[in-house]
Amino acid sequence: MRVGLFVTCLVDLMRPSIGFAALQLLEDAGCEVIVPTTQTCCGQPGYNSGDRAAAQVLARKVLGEFKECDYVVIPSGSCSGMIKTHYPELLSDVPQARAEVEWLIARTWELTDFLANVLKLERVPGTFSGTVTYHDACSGLREMGVKSQPRALLDKVPGLQLKEMSTPEQCCGFGGTFSVKYGDISARICDQKCDDVVATGADALVLGDLGCMLNIEGRLRRRGDMRTRVLHVAEVLAGSKPDGG
Amino acid sequence: MELRSRNFKAGVTRSLANPHLRNALSNLRARMVSGRVASVAELDNFEQIRETAKQVRDDALRHLDFLLEEFERNAVARGARVHWAETPQDMNRIVLEIAQAAKVRKAIKSKSMLGEESGLNKYLQDAGVEVRETDLGEYIIEQSGDVPSHIIAPAIHRTKDEVSDLFQQRHGGPRKTDIAELTREAREKLRPHFLTADMGITGANFLIAETGTTMIVTNEGNGRMSTTMPRVHVAVAGIEKVLPTLEDVSFILRLLTRSATAQSISNYLSFTTGPKQPGDSDGPEEFHVVIVDSGRTRVLGSELRDALRCIRCGACMNHCPVYQNIGGHPYGWVYPGPIGSVLTPAYAGLENAPDLPNAATLCNQCGVVCPVKIPLPDLMRKLRERQFERKLRPWGERTGLRLWAWAAARPAVYAALTRIGVRLGRMLGGRDRLIRSLPGAGGGWTAERDLPAPSGKTFRELYAARKRD
Ligand code: SF4
């Protein structure tokens, strides 16, 4: 099967290792992975900031980039949620795009959902020694229904022990441009997440969205916590070394 | 209520620096959130009930004109007098006229959000009618010269200690610390007013068209006293509150009290149909219903229409990570939290509430708890689009977004720019790969957070290099 990999703009710019981990997981499972080199951004920043026209331009660009694929897989609940739940509304006033949108949303998957429910992965290459706790990022959870999939996959990682925090579904306070426009509120919300993570005593926080990762890791470090590692679920499953980690 | 939504950011700074508020709100989070989960779990088909409730509300909104006429017909047949007010000012004037015609000197009031919208208390007081709030939360607010911060629990931002201090100062006497004792003390202060008031003013959770009944949901019994003890009762209600049948109301109630206070049913449900009839043991001599538009019709015809389904349960604010940390005051008007971020711009003007639709992470926790399925994040996003179109967002923000989109739509330009960007970021990160301070808008991030630095090359570059090998 031909699987298009959309790494997302944040992974591309900030932490390519996540993209390579996703690539490895898909290739190991026997997928033919196609990585369009023109890929940039799904348009979410514009969409959530009211710049509908800009978001439409980027959405139509994405529509054109994965035409030869059977599936489009994204290591982010937020960007896959953007395509699956918001492209139909975003492009509702572009009737000629309707068929393409339907085609794309039927093929779009969040990475762990795809690994667990389409590829039905039995084994994963990664190993880990220690405990981790998992944060359910909002869009993955509430738009894509990602909850049990990453946990089931992490359960297959030898040596890894999952210890749930008390409110894994609570928002971390990222919210895209919200984190910059209302940095004070965002950091305060994030403090509750940090407290929750630290209380588990886990060696690493694992999650599936880079935006939330940057937010929580940034706040943990500012609070002086240099110990708790913050890892993308793809990195853990693939057993790859994070950039700079 | 005076509109202060423009001062959102200053309000946030104040809230975040207030340790009392922090304590008060952490209680809210602990109690309301877990309480609701347990309460909703009692219904084995909650999601189905939500969907039906949404449809019941939508149907009512679709037939609003018809239902309101039906309500009026049935209410009048039972001896009520129905008044129509287009604006909040009209509503205030009508209530005052009723008071003056009946020679009312003192009114007792149970909670009404419309009354807050229109500033009814102050209006009546300025015209010489004494008004007393009887809801415990509203009483605390009144006594401290404060404004409500929550639609169900107006004094939720006050800790018990603060209330103890306030009562000691206002009532004299020994300082009480037990909640039951504090409540009793407030009751004792209020009792004489119940006995001497000429008029009771209430809101209405619902208007029931088939019977011409107004109904309120309360936990303290003060509402019932306001509807039965004084010789005149005035209920004020927005046009969107009407439901066709008693059956519909009892259905919606299953969700309302569970979502609001995690109760399967509230302590009191008061139904008022007409004034005291011959043979009734209590009830007012005059019963008036003031039905108010106050912007509702405009919203009904707009893209924000779904917001009119709201049954004022407060669940969206209880579950909002932003509200949980800043409380209700920064929102600057009657309705805080997610529903306020939609209703305030809708009723008071988008230009008067520039922050509200933006001060949300769009986590959609509100959307999944709302008992009538109002897509609150989608409505906030709609408002953001209108702000962008009307150039109500700062120039820098608009330009930044446009530039980002312009570059992202041109892969070659984007590749060249991001190559430089990520290398610069890598350098800024230094040895421990953390960016501690960013200029301009980025300072919003780094004021209280580090930014993990980019790794120095883009995925696309590395992938292309790997392909070449
Ligand atoms: S918007 Fe929904 S959750 Fe919020 S107060 Fe209204 S009914 Fe309740």
PDB file of N, CA, C and O in Angstrom, chain A residues 91-130:
ATOM      1  N   LEU A  91     -13.496  24.407   3.178  1.00  0.00           N
ATOM      2  CA  LEU A  91     -13.615  24.461   1.725  1.00  0.00           C
ATOM      3  C   LEU A  91     -15.069  24.363   1.253  1.00  0.00           C
ATOM      4  O   LEU A  91     -15.326  24.106   0.084  1.00  0.00           O
ATOM      5  N   SER A  92     -16.002  24.618   2.179  1.00  0.00           N
ATOM      6  CA  SER A  92     -17.408  24.477   1.814  1.00  0.00           C
ATOM      7  C   SER A  92     -17.825  25.485   0.747  1.00  0.00           C
ATOM      8  O   SER A  92     -18.763  25.251  -0.002  1.00  0.00           O
ATOM      9  N   ASP A  93     -17.120  26.611   0.679  1.00  0.00           N
ATOM     10  CA  ASP A  93     -17.488  27.590  -0.356  1.00  0.00           C
ATOM     11  C   ASP A  93     -16.642  27.421  -1.625  1.00  0.00           C
ATOM     12  O   ASP A  93     -16.595  28.306  -2.461  1.00  0.00           O
ATOM     13  N   VAL A  94     -15.946  26.281  -1.749  1.00  0.00           N
ATOM     14  CA  VAL A  94     -15.195  25.992  -2.973  1.00  0.00           C
ATOM     15  C   VAL A  94     -15.757  24.682  -3.542  1.00  0.00           C
ATOM     16  O   VAL A  94     -15.186  23.613  -3.342  1.00  0.00           O
ATOM     17  N   PRO A  95     -16.893  24.746  -4.230  1.00  0.00           N
ATOM     18  CA  PRO A  95     -17.585  23.510  -4.630  1.00  0.00           C
ATOM     19  C   PRO A  95     -16.720  22.581  -5.484  1.00  0.00           C
ATOM     20  O   PRO A  95     -16.826  21.370  -5.373  1.00  0.00           O
ATOM     21  N   GLN A  96     -15.817  23.159  -6.290  1.00  0.00           N
ATOM     22  CA  GLN A  96     -15.036  22.263  -7.154  1.00  0.00           C
ATOM     23  C   GLN A  96     -14.033  21.416  -6.365  1.00  0.00           C
ATOM     24  O   GLN A  96     -13.495  20.446  -6.881  1.00  0.00           O
ATOM     25  N   ALA A  97     -13.826  21.775  -5.068  1.00  0.00           N
ATOM     26  CA  ALA A  97     -12.893  20.986  -4.253  1.00  0.00           C
ATOM     27  C   ALA A  97     -13.600  19.879  -3.478  1.00  0.00           C
ATOM     28  O   ALA A  97     -12.951  19.039  -2.863  1.00  0.00           O
ATOM     29  N   ARG A  98     -14.929  19.866  -3.521  1.00  0.00           N
ATOM     30  CA  ARG A  98     -15.701  18.951  -2.682  1.00  0.00           C
ATOM     31  C   ARG A  98     -15.258  17.492  -2.813  1.00  0.00           C
ATOM     32  O   ARG A  98     -14.980  16.813  -1.835  1.00  0.00           O
ATOM     33  N   ALA A  99     -15.146  17.015  -4.048  1.00  0.00           N
ATOM     34  CA  ALA A  99     -14.808  15.602  -4.257  1.00  0.00           C
ATOM     35  C   ALA A  99     -13.414  15.296  -3.719  1.00  0.00           C
ATOM     36  O   ALA A  99     -13.189  14.280  -3.067  1.00  0.00           O
ATOM     37  N   GLU A 100     -12.474  16.205  -3.980  1.00  0.00           N
ATOM     38  CA  GLU A 100     -11.112  15.988  -3.487  1.00  0.00           C
ATOM     39  C   GLU A 100     -11.073  15.956  -1.966  1.00  0.00           C
ATOM     40  O   GLU A 100     -10.334  15.177  -1.369  1.00  0.00           O
ATOM     41  N   VAL A 101     -11.861  16.824  -1.337  1.00  0.00           N
ATOM     42  CA  VAL A 101     -11.879  16.854   0.130  1.00  0.00           C
ATOM     43  C   VAL A 101     -12.400  15.531   0.663  1.00  0.00           C
ATOM     44  O   VAL A 101     -11.815  14.920   1.547  1.00  0.00           O
ATOM     45  N   GLU A 102     -13.489  15.061   0.074  1.00  0.00           N
ATOM     46  CA  GLU A 102     -14.049  13.791   0.536  1.00  0.00           C
ATOM     47  C   GLU A 102     -13.054  12.663   0.357  1.00  0.00           C
ATOM     48  O   GLU A 102     -12.897  11.800   1.218  1.00  0.00           O
ATOM     49  N   TRP A 103     -12.372  12.701  -0.771  1.00  0.00           N
ATOM     50  CA  TRP A 103     -11.353  11.682  -1.055  1.00  0.00           C
ATOM     51  C   TRP A 103     -10.269  11.724   0.026  1.00  0.00           C
ATOM     52  O   TRP A 103      -9.879  10.702   0.589  1.00  0.00           O
ATOM     53  N   LEU A 104      -9.796  12.931   0.322  1.00  0.00           N
ATOM     54  CA  LEU A 104      -8.681  13.051   1.281  1.00  0.00           C
ATOM     55  C   LEU A 104      -9.093  12.675   2.701  1.00  0.00           C
ATOM     56  O   LEU A 104      -8.367  11.948   3.386  1.00  0.00           O
ATOM     57  N   ILE A 105     -10.252  13.143   3.136  1.00  0.00           N
ATOM     58  CA  ILE A 105     -10.582  12.856   4.544  1.00  0.00           C
ATOM     59  C   ILE A 105     -10.866  11.367   4.759  1.00  0.00           C
ATOM     60  O   ILE A 105     -10.624  10.842   5.834  1.00  0.00           O
ATOM     61  N   ALA A 106     -11.280  10.706   3.714  1.00  0.00           N
ATOM     62  CA  ALA A 106     -11.504   9.260   3.861  1.00  0.00           C
ATOM     63  C   ALA A 106     -10.182   8.512   4.007  1.00  0.00           C
ATOM     64  O   ALA A 106     -10.144   7.374   4.463  1.00  0.00           O
ATOM     65  N   ARG A 107      -9.079   9.145   3.605  1.00  0.00           N
ATOM     66  CA  ARG A 107      -7.782   8.463   3.628  1.00  0.00           C
ATOM     67  C   ARG A 107      -6.831   8.964   4.714  1.00  0.00           C
ATOM     68  O   ARG A 107      -5.714   8.492   4.848  1.00  0.00           O
ATOM     69  N   THR A 108      -7.268   9.970   5.454  1.00  0.00           N
ATOM     70  CA  THR A 108      -6.361  10.603   6.420  1.00  0.00           C
ATOM     71  C   THR A 108      -6.407   9.913   7.782  1.00  0.00           C
ATOM     72  O   THR A 108      -7.485   9.681   8.332  1.00  0.00           O
ATOM     73  N   TRP A 109      -5.242   9.618   8.303  1.00  0.00           N
ATOM     74  CA  TRP A 109      -5.139   8.938   9.595  1.00  0.00           C
ATOM     75  C   TRP A 109      -4.102   9.594  10.488  1.00  0.00           C
ATOM     76  O   TRP A 109      -3.038   9.994  10.022  1.00  0.00           O
ATOM     77  N   GLU A 110      -4.402   9.636  11.758  1.00  0.00           N
ATOM     78  CA  GLU A 110      -3.388   9.991  12.748  1.00  0.00           C
ATOM     79  C   GLU A 110      -2.473   8.776  12.877  1.00  0.00           C
ATOM     80  O   GLU A 110      -2.930   7.630  12.783  1.00  0.00           O
ATOM     81  N   LEU A 111      -1.198   8.995  13.090  1.00  0.00           N
ATOM     82  CA  LEU A 111      -0.214   7.909  13.044  1.00  0.00           C
ATOM     83  C   LEU A 111      -0.555   6.705  13.925  1.00  0.00           C
ATOM     84  O   LEU A 111      -0.596   5.567  13.437  1.00  0.00           O
ATOM     85  N   THR A 112      -0.800   6.925  15.222  1.00  0.00           N
ATOM     86  CA  THR A 112      -0.989   5.759  16.101  1.00  0.00           C
ATOM     87  C   THR A 112      -2.287   5.023  15.756  1.00  0.00           C
ATOM     88  O   THR A 112      -2.366   3.808  15.864  1.00  0.00           O
ATOM     89  N   ASP A 113      -3.285   5.788  15.329  1.00  0.00           N
ATOM     90  CA  ASP A 113      -4.549   5.194  14.917  1.00  0.00           C
ATOM     91  C   ASP A 113      -4.297   4.268  13.718  1.00  0.00           C
ATOM     92  O   ASP A 113      -4.794   3.144  13.650  1.00  0.00           O
ATOM     93  N   PHE A 114      -3.478   4.755  12.795  1.00  0.00           N
ATOM     94  CA  PHE A 114      -3.156   3.979  11.594  1.00  0.00           C
ATOM     95  C   PHE A 114      -2.364   2.721  11.957  1.00  0.00           C
ATOM     96  O   PHE A 114      -2.667   1.622  11.485  1.00  0.00           O
ATOM     97  N   LEU A 115      -1.355   2.888  12.816  1.00  0.00           N
ATOM     98  CA  LEU A 115      -0.524   1.739  13.199  1.00  0.00           C
ATOM     99  C   LEU A 115      -1.365   0.680  13.906  1.00  0.00           C
ATOM    100  O   LEU A 115      -1.218  -0.516  13.667  1.00  0.00           O
ATOM    101  N   ALA A 116      -2.246   1.135  14.781  1.00  0.00           N
ATOM    102  CA  ALA A 116      -3.011   0.187  15.592  1.00  0.00           C
ATOM    103  C   ALA A 116      -4.185  -0.410  14.829  1.00  0.00           C
ATOM    104  O   ALA A 116      -4.462  -1.601  14.947  1.00  0.00           O
ATOM    105  N   ASN A 117      -4.875   0.410  14.048  1.00  0.00           N
ATOM    106  CA  ASN A 117      -6.134  -0.058  13.473  1.00  0.00           C
ATOM    107  C   ASN A 117      -6.092  -0.429  11.998  1.00  0.00           C
ATOM    108  O   ASN A 117      -6.956  -1.157  11.528  1.00  0.00           O
ATOM    109  N   VAL A 118      -5.104   0.085  11.256  1.00  0.00           N
ATOM    110  CA  VAL A 118      -5.002  -0.328   9.850  1.00  0.00           C
ATOM    111  C   VAL A 118      -3.888  -1.358   9.695  1.00  0.00           C
ATOM    112  O   VAL A 118      -4.102  -2.462   9.216  1.00  0.00           O
ATOM    113  N   LEU A 119      -2.702  -1.005  10.174  1.00  0.00           N
ATOM    114  CA  LEU A 119      -1.588  -1.954  10.055  1.00  0.00           C
ATOM    115  C   LEU A 119      -1.664  -3.053  11.114  1.00  0.00           C
ATOM    116  O   LEU A 119      -1.025  -4.084  10.986  1.00  0.00           O
ATOM    117  N   LYS A 120      -2.422  -2.803  12.160  1.00  0.00           N
ATOM    118  CA  LYS A 120      -2.561  -3.760  13.270  1.00  0.00           C
ATOM    119  C   LYS A 120      -1.202  -4.312  13.718  1.00  0.00           C
ATOM    120  O   LYS A 120      -0.985  -5.533  13.771  1.00  0.00           O
ATOM    121  N   LEU A 121      -0.328  -3.399  14.022  1.00  0.00           N
ATOM    122  CA  LEU A 121       1.048  -3.741  14.390  1.00  0.00           C
ATOM    123  C   LEU A 121       1.093  -4.697  15.581  1.00  0.00           C
ATOM    124  O   LEU A 121       0.446  -4.454  16.595  1.00  0.00           O
ATOM    125  N   GLU A 122       1.838  -5.754  15.447  1.00  0.00           N
ATOM    126  CA  GLU A 122       1.990  -6.708  16.551  1.00  0.00           C
ATOM    127  C   GLU A 122       3.218  -6.395  17.386  1.00  0.00           C
ATOM    128  O   GLU A 122       3.228  -6.580  18.589  1.00  0.00           O
ATOM    129  N   ARG A 123       4.267  -5.972  16.693  1.00  0.00           N
ATOM    130  CA  ARG A 123       5.532  -5.691  17.379  1.00  0.00           C
ATOM    131  C   ARG A 123       6.026  -4.315  16.971  1.00  0.00           C
ATOM    132  O   ARG A 123       5.746  -3.852  15.875  1.00  0.00           O
ATOM    133  N   VAL A 124       6.749  -3.679  17.868  1.00  0.00           N
ATOM    134  CA  VAL A 124       7.359  -2.393  17.501  1.00  0.00           C
ATOM    135  C   VAL A 124       8.860  -2.486  17.749  1.00  0.00           C
ATOM    136  O   VAL A 124       9.299  -3.232  18.623  1.00  0.00           O
ATOM    137  N   PRO A 125       9.651  -1.749  16.981  1.00  0.00           N
ATOM    138  CA  PRO A 125      11.101  -1.854  17.107  1.00  0.00           C
ATOM    139  C   PRO A 125      11.667  -1.253  18.399  1.00  0.00           C
ATOM    140  O   PRO A 125      12.726  -1.680  18.869  1.00  0.00           O
ATOM    141  N   GLY A 126      10.985  -0.281  18.985  1.00  0.00           N
ATOM    142  CA  GLY A 126      11.569   0.457  20.103  1.00  0.00           C
ATOM    143  C   GLY A 126      11.678  -0.345  21.389  1.00  0.00           C
ATOM    144  O   GLY A 126      10.947  -1.301  21.602  1.00  0.00           O
ATOM    145  N   THR A 127      12.628   0.068  22.223  1.00  0.00           N
ATOM    146  CA  THR A 127      12.685  -0.437  23.599  1.00  0.00           C
ATOM    147  C   THR A 127      12.846   0.778  24.505  1.00  0.00           C
ATOM    148  O   THR A 127      13.264   1.846  24.046  1.00  0.00           O
ATOM    149  N   PHE A 128      12.526   0.608  25.755  1.00  0.00           N
ATOM    150  CA  PHE A 128      12.607   1.752  26.676  1.00  0.00           C
ATOM    151  C   PHE A 128      12.807   1.188  28.064  1.00  0.00           C
ATOM    152  O   PHE A 128      12.186   0.183  28.416  1.00  0.00           O
ATOM    153  N   SER A 129      13.699   1.805  28.837  1.00  0.00           N
ATOM    154  CA  SER A 129      13.741   1.303  30.208  1.00  0.00           C
ATOM    155  C   SER A 129      13.293   2.412  31.147  1.00  0.00           C
ATOM    156  O   SER A 129      13.935   3.440  31.266  1.00  0.00           O
ATOM    157  N   GLY A 130      12.136   2.215  31.735  1.00  0.00           N
ATOM    158  CA  GLY A 130      11.619   3.200  32.675  1.00  0.00           C
ATOM    159  C   GLY A 130      10.120   3.388  32.547  1.00  0.00           C
ATOM    160  O   GLY A 130       9.437   2.676  31.810  1.00  0.00           O
TER     161      GLY A 130
END
